[in-house]
Structure formats: C-alpha cells, structure tokens
Amino acid sequence: MSHNFQAVWKPTIFREYIGVKPYPDNLNNFPENIINPKISEFHFILGFATEDYDQEGKGTGYFKRTWNYDYFSPDKVRELKKKYGNVKVIISIGGRHTDSSQYPFNPVEKELWSDQAIDSLKEVIADYDGEKDECGCNNVIDGIEINYEEIKCTDTDFAHYIGKVIKELKNQVPSIKVVSIAPSDLVRLHYRRLYQEYHDYINWVDYQFYDQKVSSKDEFVNLFRELSNEYQGKLLAGFSTDPNDAGKISREVFLEGCSELIHRKLLPGIFVWDANDSAVPRSNEKPFLLEEKAQNLLTGSD
C-alpha cells in the first residue's frame, strides 16, 4: 500500500476527554495543571452530548449534555481561556458504550433526525456561547466531535446524515471552528465514508487505538501509517487510562510508538481518554502522568 500523506514537521495538538465518567473527588474543575504552555493547542473534549431514545431504542436527534454543568460551566471555561491562550473546548456528540449504557447511531427517521440534531445541538452550544466578556471569549465552545461507537445503518446513510449535521453546525454557528471524528476498528468503514465525503469540514481524527489489540511498537506505527493514508495527515494517536481498556495497548508501546512517529515527522498530536480516570492514578503514581509524558514528547521536553 502506498502512503501519500504529507509529513508533519512539528506536533501541534494535545486533547483530553473530560466529564465522560463518574467524577473522582479531585476532579470538580478543569485540571489546568496538566496544560503544557508549549503545546500550540490544548483541547478539553467535554463528553457527552447524548440523544434521547424512544422505546424501541431509536435515536430521536434530541441532544442534551450529560457532563456536570457546575464543574465545567461557561464561567469556568472563560476563566480557563483567560489564563491559557492555547486552550479550546470541544463538545463530543454520541457516547461511549459501558456495561450499563449504550448510545448507538440508530435514527428513528433519518431526515427528521438531522434537523432535530442540528437544532438541539445549537441549543447545547448556546448555553455556553453567551455575550463576549473582557477576555473576548464569546466562542466558549470551539468545536464538536462525532463519537458513535455503534452504528446501525449503512456507511452511506451515516455519512449523509452525520455529514449534514457537521456541515450545518459549522456553517450556522460562528464559534464552531474545529470538527473531529472518533472512529474505532469496528466502525472504521462508516467513518472512512464520512471523512471521504466531508473531509473539508473535518479537522482532526481521534482514532481509538486503545479499542483493539496492539501488541508492539512496530504494530502501532504500521497501523498509524495505514490510517494516516486514509485521513490525510489529520490523524491523532490515542491512549486510554480507563481500566476497562487495559491490556489492549500498553503505555510503553504507545509512548515508544509516538516517539518514533515524531522522529519520522508523522504525528500531529495525541489525545487521551480520559481525565476522570487519569485523576485517580495507579499505585505510587501521580495523577495525569501519561498526559505529562505525552505532552513532553510532543514538545521535545522528554
């Protein structure tokens, strides 16, 4: 297979999921101590905006936020942005499966779903994007992410209806400058079609490397190169600190692989799932150790 993606001369971005799981006692605000000022862009990804489902499990397109609004309020976002000019805040749309919750893309009526999704997501964003204050932070929310792990339709339908939501939100909401998607191995074809048809609207791809078995550095690097060919240099490398993802890719394999990709000038950035777990470290480790190591790699500080 040929690899025709462009080289990345310098990594520019680090992203951290937050709000996506039950909260430990020491996570009731954005953990600003993990922000490396040398990173060009640091994104907190708020999760999730999830939709309501009918009695048959069909998605209605009516989205609501599920994170703790008091912990991650508009005022706290503005305060964070005043202190750190490299910070952006993204809303993740969809939801990650757990033993007790499932959030499939399974629209009850596809055309109606897209219209209702656009309207309800605009309301979620409007809760944050109030009047401009002294810091100029009228764009409290900077972007959206599509994060469906189960898709109950064809790749063509997924691309069409999700693509319509992406396009209209980016066109209608001035603050939405960043759009990302979060594919995994099981739904790779659906996201590939979405990217192919709407690549001009998609800035980053948060591929869930931690959702499949990756045993060695070489395997990780080769998978990254293969995916980069599909996503034209917009691919970010992802690692999970969630204990439920343990055993699929080790921290050592991930960091060694990222180091090699940086050396080859192929890695634009890294993302981590998730702050809720990173705040509760392994035995004898400090919180957010992986985040620190990853950003040091990206900035050449390690």
PDB file of C-alpha atoms in Angstrom:
ATOM      1  CA  MET A   1       0.000   0.000   0.000  1.00  0.00           C
ATOM      2  CA  SER A   2       1.312   3.443  -0.867  1.00  0.00           C
ATOM      3  CA  HIS A   3       1.386   6.148   1.788  1.00  0.00           C
ATOM      4  CA  ASN A   4       0.736   9.510   0.184  1.00  0.00           C
ATOM      5  CA  PHE A   5       0.014  11.589   3.301  1.00  0.00           C
ATOM      6  CA  GLN A   6       2.070  14.685   3.965  1.00  0.00           C
ATOM      7  CA  ALA A   7       4.728  14.766   6.647  1.00  0.00           C
ATOM      8  CA  VAL A   8       4.032  16.749   9.810  1.00  0.00           C
ATOM      9  CA  TRP A   9       7.075  18.775  10.718  1.00  0.00           C
ATOM     10  CA  LYS A  10       6.056  19.659  14.254  1.00  0.00           C
ATOM     11  CA  PRO A  11       3.321  18.261  16.528  1.00  0.00           C
ATOM     12  CA  THR A  12       0.759  20.922  17.369  1.00  0.00           C
ATOM     13  CA  ILE A  13      -2.080  19.488  19.456  1.00  0.00           C
ATOM     14  CA  PHE A  14      -2.952  17.605  22.621  1.00  0.00           C
ATOM     15  CA  ARG A  15      -6.524  16.635  23.559  1.00  0.00           C
ATOM     16  CA  GLU A  16      -8.042  15.351  26.804  1.00  0.00           C
ATOM     17  CA  TYR A  17     -11.519  13.867  27.250  1.00  0.00           C
ATOM     18  CA  ILE A  18     -13.232  15.055  30.409  1.00  0.00           C
ATOM     19  CA  GLY A  19     -16.630  14.671  32.073  1.00  0.00           C
ATOM     20  CA  VAL A  20     -17.260  11.322  30.428  1.00  0.00           C
ATOM     21  CA  LYS A  21     -17.448   9.107  33.540  1.00  0.00           C
ATOM     22  CA  PRO A  22     -18.317   9.358  37.250  1.00  0.00           C
ATOM     23  CA  TYR A  23     -16.232  12.018  38.976  1.00  0.00           C
ATOM     24  CA  PRO A  24     -13.468  11.311  41.475  1.00  0.00           C
ATOM     25  CA  ASP A  25     -13.284  13.694  44.416  1.00  0.00           C
ATOM     26  CA  ASN A  26     -10.310  15.567  42.958  1.00  0.00           C
ATOM     27  CA  LEU A  27     -11.931  16.368  39.609  1.00  0.00           C
ATOM     28  CA  ASN A  28     -14.515  19.126  40.008  1.00  0.00           C
ATOM     29  CA  ASN A  29     -12.984  21.604  37.568  1.00  0.00           C
ATOM     30  CA  PHE A  30     -10.730  21.605  34.533  1.00  0.00           C
ATOM     31  CA  PRO A  31      -7.333  20.231  35.693  1.00  0.00           C
ATOM     32  CA  GLU A  32      -5.363  23.210  34.431  1.00  0.00           C
ATOM     33  CA  ASN A  33      -2.138  21.896  35.943  1.00  0.00           C
ATOM     34  CA  ILE A  34      -1.880  19.407  33.050  1.00  0.00           C
ATOM     35  CA  ILE A  35      -1.841  22.123  30.375  1.00  0.00           C
ATOM     36  CA  ASN A  36       1.600  22.401  28.810  1.00  0.00           C
ATOM     37  CA  PRO A  37       2.049  26.014  27.630  1.00  0.00           C
ATOM     38  CA  LYS A  38       4.451  24.828  24.920  1.00  0.00           C
ATOM     39  CA  ILE A  39       1.626  22.999  23.111  1.00  0.00           C
ATOM     40  CA  SER A  40       0.162  25.088  20.303  1.00  0.00           C
ATOM     41  CA  GLU A  41      -3.361  23.841  21.018  1.00  0.00           C
ATOM     42  CA  PHE A  42      -4.674  22.070  24.118  1.00  0.00           C
ATOM     43  CA  HIS A  43      -8.233  20.780  23.724  1.00  0.00           C
ATOM     44  CA  PHE A  44     -10.546  19.663  26.504  1.00  0.00           C
ATOM     45  CA  ILE A  45     -13.230  17.430  24.969  1.00  0.00           C
ATOM     46  CA  LEU A  46     -16.422  17.563  27.039  1.00  0.00           C
ATOM     47  CA  GLY A  47     -18.440  14.381  26.915  1.00  0.00           C
ATOM     48  CA  PHE A  48     -21.070  13.745  26.089  1.00  0.00           C
ATOM     49  CA  ALA A  49     -23.954  15.392  24.332  1.00  0.00           C
ATOM     50  CA  THR A  50     -26.204  12.332  24.079  1.00  0.00           C
ATOM     51  CA  GLU A  51     -29.558  11.976  22.401  1.00  0.00           C
ATOM     52  CA  ASP A  52     -32.847  10.672  23.743  1.00  0.00           C
ATOM     53  CA  TYR A  53     -34.020   7.274  22.515  1.00  0.00           C
ATOM     54  CA  ASP A  54     -37.571   6.046  22.053  1.00  0.00           C
ATOM     55  CA  GLN A  55     -38.969   2.813  23.483  1.00  0.00           C
ATOM     56  CA  GLU A  56     -37.612   0.836  20.527  1.00  0.00           C
ATOM     57  CA  GLY A  57     -34.079   2.166  21.007  1.00  0.00           C
ATOM     58  CA  LYS A  58     -34.250   4.565  18.081  1.00  0.00           C
ATOM     59  CA  GLY A  59     -32.415   7.872  18.345  1.00  0.00           C
ATOM     60  CA  THR A  60     -34.621  10.956  18.265  1.00  0.00           C
ATOM     61  CA  GLY A  61     -31.957  13.564  17.493  1.00  0.00           C
ATOM     62  CA  TYR A  62     -32.789  15.498  20.669  1.00  0.00           C
ATOM     63  CA  PHE A  63     -29.414  16.026  22.348  1.00  0.00           C
ATOM     64  CA  LYS A  64     -28.645  17.103  25.894  1.00  0.00           C
ATOM     65  CA  ARG A  65     -25.408  17.486  27.843  1.00  0.00           C
ATOM     66  CA  THR A  66     -24.514  14.760  30.355  1.00  0.00           C
ATOM     67  CA  TRP A  67     -21.386  16.267  31.982  1.00  0.00           C
ATOM     68  CA  ASN A  68     -21.545  18.144  35.272  1.00  0.00           C
ATOM     69  CA  TYR A  69     -22.515  21.676  34.297  1.00  0.00           C
ATOM     70  CA  ASP A  70     -21.331  23.183  37.578  1.00  0.00           C
ATOM     71  CA  TYR A  71     -17.896  21.589  37.298  1.00  0.00           C
ATOM     72  CA  PHE A  72     -17.429  22.687  33.671  1.00  0.00           C
ATOM     73  CA  SER A  73     -19.583  25.798  33.414  1.00  0.00           C
ATOM     74  CA  PRO A  74     -19.304  28.621  30.860  1.00  0.00           C
ATOM     75  CA  ASP A  75     -17.717  30.850  33.504  1.00  0.00           C
ATOM     76  CA  LYS A  76     -15.089  28.205  34.247  1.00  0.00           C
ATOM     77  CA  VAL A  77     -14.334  27.833  30.531  1.00  0.00           C
ATOM     78  CA  ARG A  78     -13.931  31.607  30.195  1.00  0.00           C
ATOM     79  CA  GLU A  79     -11.674  31.740  33.223  1.00  0.00           C
ATOM     80  CA  LEU A  80      -9.571  28.920  31.822  1.00  0.00           C
ATOM     81  CA  LYS A  81      -9.217  30.651  28.459  1.00  0.00           C
ATOM     82  CA  LYS A  82      -8.178  33.898  30.079  1.00  0.00           C
ATOM     83  CA  LYS A  83      -5.255  32.116  31.704  1.00  0.00           C
ATOM     84  CA  TYR A  84      -4.302  29.832  28.812  1.00  0.00           C
ATOM     85  CA  GLY A  85      -4.420  31.174  25.286  1.00  0.00           C
ATOM     86  CA  ASN A  86      -3.784  27.738  23.790  1.00  0.00           C
ATOM     87  CA  VAL A  87      -6.939  26.124  25.253  1.00  0.00           C
ATOM     88  CA  LYS A  88     -10.010  25.174  23.221  1.00  0.00           C
ATOM     89  CA  VAL A  89     -13.125  23.339  24.412  1.00  0.00           C
ATOM     90  CA  ILE A  90     -14.906  20.790  22.243  1.00  0.00           C
ATOM     91  CA  ILE A  91     -18.249  19.010  22.738  1.00  0.00           C
ATOM     92  CA  SER A  92     -18.288  15.294  21.951  1.00  0.00           C
ATOM     93  CA  ILE A  93     -21.536  14.026  20.437  1.00  0.00           C
ATOM     94  CA  GLY A  94     -22.729  10.444  20.844  1.00  0.00           C
ATOM     95  CA  GLY A  95     -21.402   8.392  23.731  1.00  0.00           C
ATOM     96  CA  ARG A  96     -19.135   5.523  24.646  1.00  0.00           C
ATOM     97  CA  HIS A  97     -20.609   2.117  25.487  1.00  0.00           C
ATOM     98  CA  THR A  98     -20.431   0.818  29.043  1.00  0.00           C
ATOM     99  CA  ASP A  99     -21.946  -2.233  30.682  1.00  0.00           C
ATOM    100  CA  SER A 100     -24.999  -0.196  31.627  1.00  0.00           C
ATOM    101  CA  SER A 101     -25.336   2.329  28.805  1.00  0.00           C
ATOM    102  CA  GLN A 102     -25.398   2.200  25.047  1.00  0.00           C
ATOM    103  CA  TYR A 103     -25.609   5.079  22.606  1.00  0.00           C
ATOM    104  CA  PRO A 104     -25.913   3.758  19.051  1.00  0.00           C
ATOM    105  CA  PHE A 105     -26.439   5.776  15.930  1.00  0.00           C
ATOM    106  CA  ASN A 106     -29.871   4.394  15.098  1.00  0.00           C
ATOM    107  CA  PRO A 107     -32.107   7.283  13.957  1.00  0.00           C
ATOM    108  CA  VAL A 108     -35.838   6.838  14.100  1.00  0.00           C
ATOM    109  CA  GLU A 109     -36.384   8.900  10.948  1.00  0.00           C
ATOM    110  CA  LYS A 110     -33.230   9.956   9.216  1.00  0.00           C
ATOM    111  CA  GLU A 111     -34.099  13.294   7.590  1.00  0.00           C
ATOM    112  CA  LEU A 112     -36.036  14.412  10.653  1.00  0.00           C
ATOM    113  CA  TRP A 113     -33.176  13.191  12.856  1.00  0.00           C
ATOM    114  CA  SER A 114     -30.649  15.500  11.195  1.00  0.00           C
ATOM    115  CA  ASP A 115     -32.860  18.572  11.534  1.00  0.00           C
ATOM    116  CA  GLN A 116     -33.641  17.859  15.185  1.00  0.00           C
ATOM    117  CA  ALA A 117     -29.976  17.126  15.924  1.00  0.00           C
ATOM    118  CA  ILE A 118     -28.871  20.434  14.430  1.00  0.00           C
ATOM    119  CA  ASP A 119     -31.462  22.413  16.401  1.00  0.00           C
ATOM    120  CA  SER A 120     -30.872  20.687  19.748  1.00  0.00           C
ATOM    121  CA  LEU A 121     -27.068  20.827  19.469  1.00  0.00           C
ATOM    122  CA  LYS A 122     -27.272  24.533  18.695  1.00  0.00           C
ATOM    123  CA  GLU A 123     -29.128  24.919  21.994  1.00  0.00           C
ATOM    124  CA  VAL A 124     -26.434  22.964  23.879  1.00  0.00           C
ATOM    125  CA  ILE A 125     -23.752  25.209  22.375  1.00  0.00           C
ATOM    126  CA  ALA A 126     -25.811  28.357  23.025  1.00  0.00           C
ATOM    127  CA  ASP A 127     -25.858  27.522  26.750  1.00  0.00           C
ATOM    128  CA  TYR A 128     -22.125  28.261  26.675  1.00  0.00           C
ATOM    129  CA  ASP A 129     -21.711  30.905  23.994  1.00  0.00           C
ATOM    130  CA  GLY A 130     -23.110  33.961  25.723  1.00  0.00           C
ATOM    131  CA  GLU A 131     -22.129  37.588  25.344  1.00  0.00           C
ATOM    132  CA  LYS A 132     -18.480  38.455  24.820  1.00  0.00           C
ATOM    133  CA  ASP A 133     -16.709  39.390  28.046  1.00  0.00           C
ATOM    134  CA  GLU A 134     -13.471  41.241  28.711  1.00  0.00           C
ATOM    135  CA  CYS A 135     -11.342  38.318  27.538  1.00  0.00           C
ATOM    136  CA  GLY A 136     -13.129  38.221  24.202  1.00  0.00           C
ATOM    137  CA  CYS A 137     -14.276  34.674  24.950  1.00  0.00           C
ATOM    138  CA  ASN A 138     -17.573  34.743  23.115  1.00  0.00           C
ATOM    139  CA  ASN A 139     -16.545  31.451  21.499  1.00  0.00           C
ATOM    140  CA  VAL A 140     -16.691  29.455  24.707  1.00  0.00           C
ATOM    141  CA  ILE A 141     -17.234  26.269  22.700  1.00  0.00           C
ATOM    142  CA  ASP A 142     -14.766  25.948  19.826  1.00  0.00           C
ATOM    143  CA  GLY A 143     -15.898  22.772  18.126  1.00  0.00           C
ATOM    144  CA  ILE A 144     -17.672  19.434  18.051  1.00  0.00           C
ATOM    145  CA  GLU A 145     -16.705  15.799  17.768  1.00  0.00           C
ATOM    146  CA  ILE A 146     -18.666  12.834  16.418  1.00  0.00           C
ATOM    147  CA  ASN A 147     -18.214   9.834  18.716  1.00  0.00           C
ATOM    148  CA  TYR A 148     -20.596   6.966  17.956  1.00  0.00           C
ATOM    149  CA  GLU A 149     -19.149   3.517  18.692  1.00  0.00           C
ATOM    150  CA  GLU A 150     -22.116   1.522  17.406  1.00  0.00           C
ATOM    151  CA  ILE A 151     -23.769   2.366  14.098  1.00  0.00           C
ATOM    152  CA  LYS A 152     -26.966   0.647  12.989  1.00  0.00           C
ATOM    153  CA  CYS A 153     -27.200   1.826   9.404  1.00  0.00           C
ATOM    154  CA  THR A 154     -25.171   1.718   6.198  1.00  0.00           C
ATOM    155  CA  ASP A 155     -21.971   3.688   5.842  1.00  0.00           C
ATOM    156  CA  THR A 156     -23.700   5.755   3.147  1.00  0.00           C
ATOM    157  CA  ASP A 157     -26.546   6.795   5.455  1.00  0.00           C
ATOM    158  CA  PHE A 158     -24.181   7.510   8.346  1.00  0.00           C
ATOM    159  CA  ALA A 159     -22.045   9.758   6.171  1.00  0.00           C
ATOM    160  CA  HIS A 160     -25.057  11.584   4.762  1.00  0.00           C
ATOM    161  CA  TYR A 161     -26.899  12.345   7.986  1.00  0.00           C
ATOM    162  CA  ILE A 162     -23.925  12.953  10.264  1.00  0.00           C
ATOM    163  CA  GLY A 163     -22.250  14.916   7.478  1.00  0.00           C
ATOM    164  CA  LYS A 164     -25.293  17.162   7.234  1.00  0.00           C
ATOM    165  CA  VAL A 165     -25.081  17.898  10.973  1.00  0.00           C
ATOM    166  CA  ILE A 166     -21.360  18.687  10.751  1.00  0.00           C
ATOM    167  CA  LYS A 167     -21.783  20.936   7.719  1.00  0.00           C
ATOM    168  CA  GLU A 168     -24.738  22.888   9.076  1.00  0.00           C
ATOM    169  CA  LEU A 169     -23.282  23.423  12.548  1.00  0.00           C
ATOM    170  CA  LYS A 170     -20.005  24.622  11.093  1.00  0.00           C
ATOM    171  CA  ASN A 171     -21.864  26.952   8.719  1.00  0.00           C
ATOM    172  CA  GLN A 172     -24.511  28.217  11.148  1.00  0.00           C
ATOM    173  CA  VAL A 173     -22.595  28.536  14.436  1.00  0.00           C
ATOM    174  CA  PRO A 174     -19.722  31.035  14.132  1.00  0.00           C
ATOM    175  CA  SER A 175     -17.798  29.654  17.120  1.00  0.00           C
ATOM    176  CA  ILE A 176     -17.557  26.128  15.670  1.00  0.00           C
ATOM    177  CA  LYS A 177     -14.135  26.170  14.033  1.00  0.00           C
ATOM    178  CA  VAL A 178     -12.950  22.653  14.899  1.00  0.00           C
ATOM    179  CA  VAL A 179     -14.629  19.376  13.926  1.00  0.00           C
ATOM    180  CA  SER A 180     -13.244  15.958  14.772  1.00  0.00           C
ATOM    181  CA  ILE A 181     -14.425  12.384  14.407  1.00  0.00           C
ATOM    182  CA  ALA A 182     -13.616   9.389  16.641  1.00  0.00           C
ATOM    183  CA  PRO A 183     -13.508   6.145  14.647  1.00  0.00           C
ATOM    184  CA  SER A 184     -12.657   2.728  16.027  1.00  0.00           C
ATOM    185  CA  ASP A 185     -11.902  -0.597  14.383  1.00  0.00           C
ATOM    186  CA  LEU A 186     -15.494  -1.881  14.492  1.00  0.00           C
ATOM    187  CA  VAL A 187     -16.945   1.152  12.682  1.00  0.00           C
ATOM    188  CA  ARG A 188     -13.931   2.070  10.595  1.00  0.00           C
ATOM    189  CA  LEU A 189     -15.763   1.817   7.261  1.00  0.00           C
ATOM    190  CA  HIS A 190     -18.562   4.174   8.371  1.00  0.00           C
ATOM    191  CA  TYR A 191     -16.135   6.878   9.465  1.00  0.00           C
ATOM    192  CA  ARG A 192     -13.998   6.409   6.398  1.00  0.00           C
ATOM    193  CA  ARG A 193     -17.024   7.142   4.195  1.00  0.00           C
ATOM    194  CA  LEU A 194     -17.925  10.145   6.367  1.00  0.00           C
ATOM    195  CA  TYR A 195     -14.403  11.508   6.033  1.00  0.00           C
ATOM    196  CA  GLN A 196     -14.261  10.903   2.295  1.00  0.00           C
ATOM    197  CA  GLU A 197     -17.442  12.879   1.723  1.00  0.00           C
ATOM    198  CA  TYR A 198     -16.900  15.664   4.273  1.00  0.00           C
ATOM    199  CA  HIS A 199     -13.119  15.928   4.654  1.00  0.00           C
ATOM    200  CA  ASP A 200     -13.201  19.669   4.012  1.00  0.00           C
ATOM    201  CA  TYR A 201     -15.243  20.094   7.210  1.00  0.00           C
ATOM    202  CA  ILE A 202     -13.196  17.723   9.407  1.00  0.00           C
ATOM    203  CA  ASN A 203     -10.037  18.974  11.111  1.00  0.00           C
ATOM    204  CA  TRP A 204      -8.902  16.034  13.250  1.00  0.00           C
ATOM    205  CA  VAL A 205      -9.407  12.281  13.551  1.00  0.00           C
ATOM    206  CA  ASP A 206      -9.256  10.772  17.069  1.00  0.00           C
ATOM    207  CA  TYR A 207      -8.830   7.108  16.209  1.00  0.00           C
ATOM    208  CA  GLN A 208      -9.368   4.803  19.197  1.00  0.00           C
ATOM    209  CA  PHE A 209      -6.163   2.755  19.030  1.00  0.00           C
ATOM    210  CA  TYR A 210      -6.945   1.520  22.554  1.00  0.00           C
ATOM    211  CA  ASP A 211     -10.107  -0.230  21.335  1.00  0.00           C
ATOM    212  CA  GLN A 212      -8.179  -3.024  19.582  1.00  0.00           C
ATOM    213  CA  LYS A 213      -5.214  -5.241  20.398  1.00  0.00           C
ATOM    214  CA  VAL A 214      -1.889  -3.614  19.510  1.00  0.00           C
ATOM    215  CA  SER A 215       0.986  -5.673  20.870  1.00  0.00           C
ATOM    216  CA  SER A 216       4.178  -3.939  19.761  1.00  0.00           C
ATOM    217  CA  LYS A 217       5.652  -0.610  18.787  1.00  0.00           C
ATOM    218  CA  ASP A 218       6.033  -1.707  15.161  1.00  0.00           C
ATOM    219  CA  GLU A 219       2.412  -2.839  15.001  1.00  0.00           C
ATOM    220  CA  PHE A 220       1.287   0.521  16.381  1.00  0.00           C
ATOM    221  CA  VAL A 221       3.453   2.520  13.967  1.00  0.00           C
ATOM    222  CA  ASN A 222       2.315   0.458  10.973  1.00  0.00           C
ATOM    223  CA  LEU A 223      -1.360   0.861  11.926  1.00  0.00           C
ATOM    224  CA  PHE A 224      -0.877   4.595  12.337  1.00  0.00           C
ATOM    225  CA  ARG A 225       0.733   4.865   8.901  1.00  0.00           C
ATOM    226  CA  GLU A 226      -2.066   2.836   7.312  1.00  0.00           C
ATOM    227  CA  LEU A 227      -4.744   5.030   8.896  1.00  0.00           C
ATOM    228  CA  SER A 228      -2.871   8.227   8.049  1.00  0.00           C
ATOM    229  CA  ASN A 229      -3.178   7.276   4.420  1.00  0.00           C
ATOM    230  CA  GLU A 230      -6.964   7.281   4.850  1.00  0.00           C
ATOM    231  CA  TYR A 231      -7.116  10.515   6.830  1.00  0.00           C
ATOM    232  CA  GLN A 232      -4.551  12.684   5.041  1.00  0.00           C
ATOM    233  CA  GLY A 233      -2.332  13.663   7.946  1.00  0.00           C
ATOM    234  CA  LYS A 234      -5.189  14.630  10.293  1.00  0.00           C
ATOM    235  CA  LEU A 235      -4.838  11.500  12.423  1.00  0.00           C
ATOM    236  CA  LEU A 236      -4.069  11.781  16.153  1.00  0.00           C
ATOM    237  CA  ALA A 237      -2.719   8.942  18.300  1.00  0.00           C
ATOM    238  CA  GLY A 238      -4.954   7.986  21.211  1.00  0.00           C
ATOM    239  CA  PHE A 239      -4.382   6.226  24.516  1.00  0.00           C
ATOM    240  CA  SER A 240      -6.808   5.300  27.282  1.00  0.00           C
ATOM    241  CA  THR A 241      -6.239   5.434  31.040  1.00  0.00           C
ATOM    242  CA  ASP A 242      -9.601   3.728  31.580  1.00  0.00           C
ATOM    243  CA  PRO A 243      -9.047   0.406  33.413  1.00  0.00           C
ATOM    244  CA  ASN A 244     -11.671  -1.153  31.131  1.00  0.00           C
ATOM    245  CA  ASP A 245      -9.280  -0.655  28.197  1.00  0.00           C
ATOM    246  CA  ALA A 246      -6.255  -2.169  29.913  1.00  0.00           C
ATOM    247  CA  GLY A 247      -4.393  -4.932  28.075  1.00  0.00           C
ATOM    248  CA  LYS A 248      -5.032  -3.778  24.518  1.00  0.00           C
ATOM    249  CA  ILE A 249      -2.076  -1.429  24.096  1.00  0.00           C
ATOM    250  CA  SER A 250       0.458  -0.786  26.839  1.00  0.00           C
ATOM    251  CA  ARG A 251       1.612   2.666  27.873  1.00  0.00           C
ATOM    252  CA  GLU A 252       5.170   1.718  26.931  1.00  0.00           C
ATOM    253  CA  VAL A 253       4.197   0.569  23.422  1.00  0.00           C
ATOM    254  CA  PHE A 254       2.139   3.723  22.902  1.00  0.00           C
ATOM    255  CA  LEU A 255       4.804   6.180  24.031  1.00  0.00           C
ATOM    256  CA  GLU A 256       7.606   4.382  22.157  1.00  0.00           C
ATOM    257  CA  GLY A 257       5.472   4.334  19.023  1.00  0.00           C
ATOM    258  CA  CYS A 258       4.639   8.025  19.342  1.00  0.00           C
ATOM    259  CA  SER A 259       8.302   8.829  19.803  1.00  0.00           C
ATOM    260  CA  GLU A 260       9.145   7.040  16.570  1.00  0.00           C
ATOM    261  CA  LEU A 261       6.290   8.753  14.698  1.00  0.00           C
ATOM    262  CA  ILE A 262       7.520  12.141  15.915  1.00  0.00           C
ATOM    263  CA  HIS A 263      11.033  11.237  14.786  1.00  0.00           C
ATOM    264  CA  ARG A 264       9.602  10.383  11.348  1.00  0.00           C
ATOM    265  CA  LYS A 265       7.654  13.696  11.370  1.00  0.00           C
ATOM    266  CA  LEU A 266       4.333  11.888  11.008  1.00  0.00           C
ATOM    267  CA  LEU A 267       2.480  12.687  14.262  1.00  0.00           C
ATOM    268  CA  PRO A 268       0.449  15.926  14.544  1.00  0.00           C
ATOM    269  CA  GLY A 269      -0.726  15.216  18.082  1.00  0.00           C
ATOM    270  CA  ILE A 270      -2.017  12.931  20.825  1.00  0.00           C
ATOM    271  CA  PHE A 271      -5.294  12.538  22.701  1.00  0.00           C
ATOM    272  CA  VAL A 272      -6.091  10.760  25.973  1.00  0.00           C
ATOM    273  CA  TRP A 273      -9.260   9.068  27.185  1.00  0.00           C
ATOM    274  CA  ASP A 274      -9.921  10.222  29.929  1.00  0.00           C
ATOM    275  CA  ALA A 275      -9.333  12.770  32.703  1.00  0.00           C
ATOM    276  CA  ASN A 276     -11.819  11.092  35.033  1.00  0.00           C
ATOM    277  CA  ASP A 277      -9.582   8.011  35.215  1.00  0.00           C
ATOM    278  CA  SER A 278      -6.256   9.837  34.963  1.00  0.00           C
ATOM    279  CA  ALA A 279      -7.155  11.825  38.076  1.00  0.00           C
ATOM    280  CA  VAL A 280      -7.092   8.528  40.011  1.00  0.00           C
ATOM    281  CA  PRO A 281      -3.577   7.203  39.362  1.00  0.00           C
ATOM    282  CA  ARG A 282      -2.113   3.755  39.510  1.00  0.00           C
ATOM    283  CA  SER A 283      -0.407   2.761  42.735  1.00  0.00           C
ATOM    284  CA  ASN A 284       2.506   5.045  43.591  1.00  0.00           C
ATOM    285  CA  GLU A 285       1.941   7.253  40.534  1.00  0.00           C
ATOM    286  CA  LYS A 286       0.924  10.867  40.446  1.00  0.00           C
ATOM    287  CA  PRO A 287      -2.285  11.893  38.669  1.00  0.00           C
ATOM    288  CA  PHE A 288      -2.131  12.592  34.926  1.00  0.00           C
ATOM    289  CA  LEU A 289       1.303  11.032  34.472  1.00  0.00           C
ATOM    290  CA  LEU A 290       0.501   9.830  30.938  1.00  0.00           C
ATOM    291  CA  GLU A 291      -0.701  13.300  29.948  1.00  0.00           C
ATOM    292  CA  GLU A 292       2.544  14.811  31.192  1.00  0.00           C
ATOM    293  CA  LYS A 293       4.714  12.271  29.370  1.00  0.00           C
ATOM    294  CA  ALA A 294       2.757  12.609  26.121  1.00  0.00           C
ATOM    295  CA  GLN A 295       2.988  16.401  26.074  1.00  0.00           C
ATOM    296  CA  ASN A 296       6.691  16.264  26.866  1.00  0.00           C
ATOM    297  CA  LEU A 297       7.132  14.030  23.844  1.00  0.00           C
ATOM    298  CA  LEU A 298       5.188  16.431  21.628  1.00  0.00           C
ATOM    299  CA  THR A 299       7.139  19.483  22.790  1.00  0.00           C
ATOM    300  CA  GLY A 300      10.538  17.798  22.779  1.00  0.00           C
ATOM    301  CA  SER A 301      10.856  18.149  26.543  1.00  0.00           C
ATOM    302  CA  ASP A 302      11.223  14.445  27.287  1.00  0.00           C
TER     303      ASP A 302
END
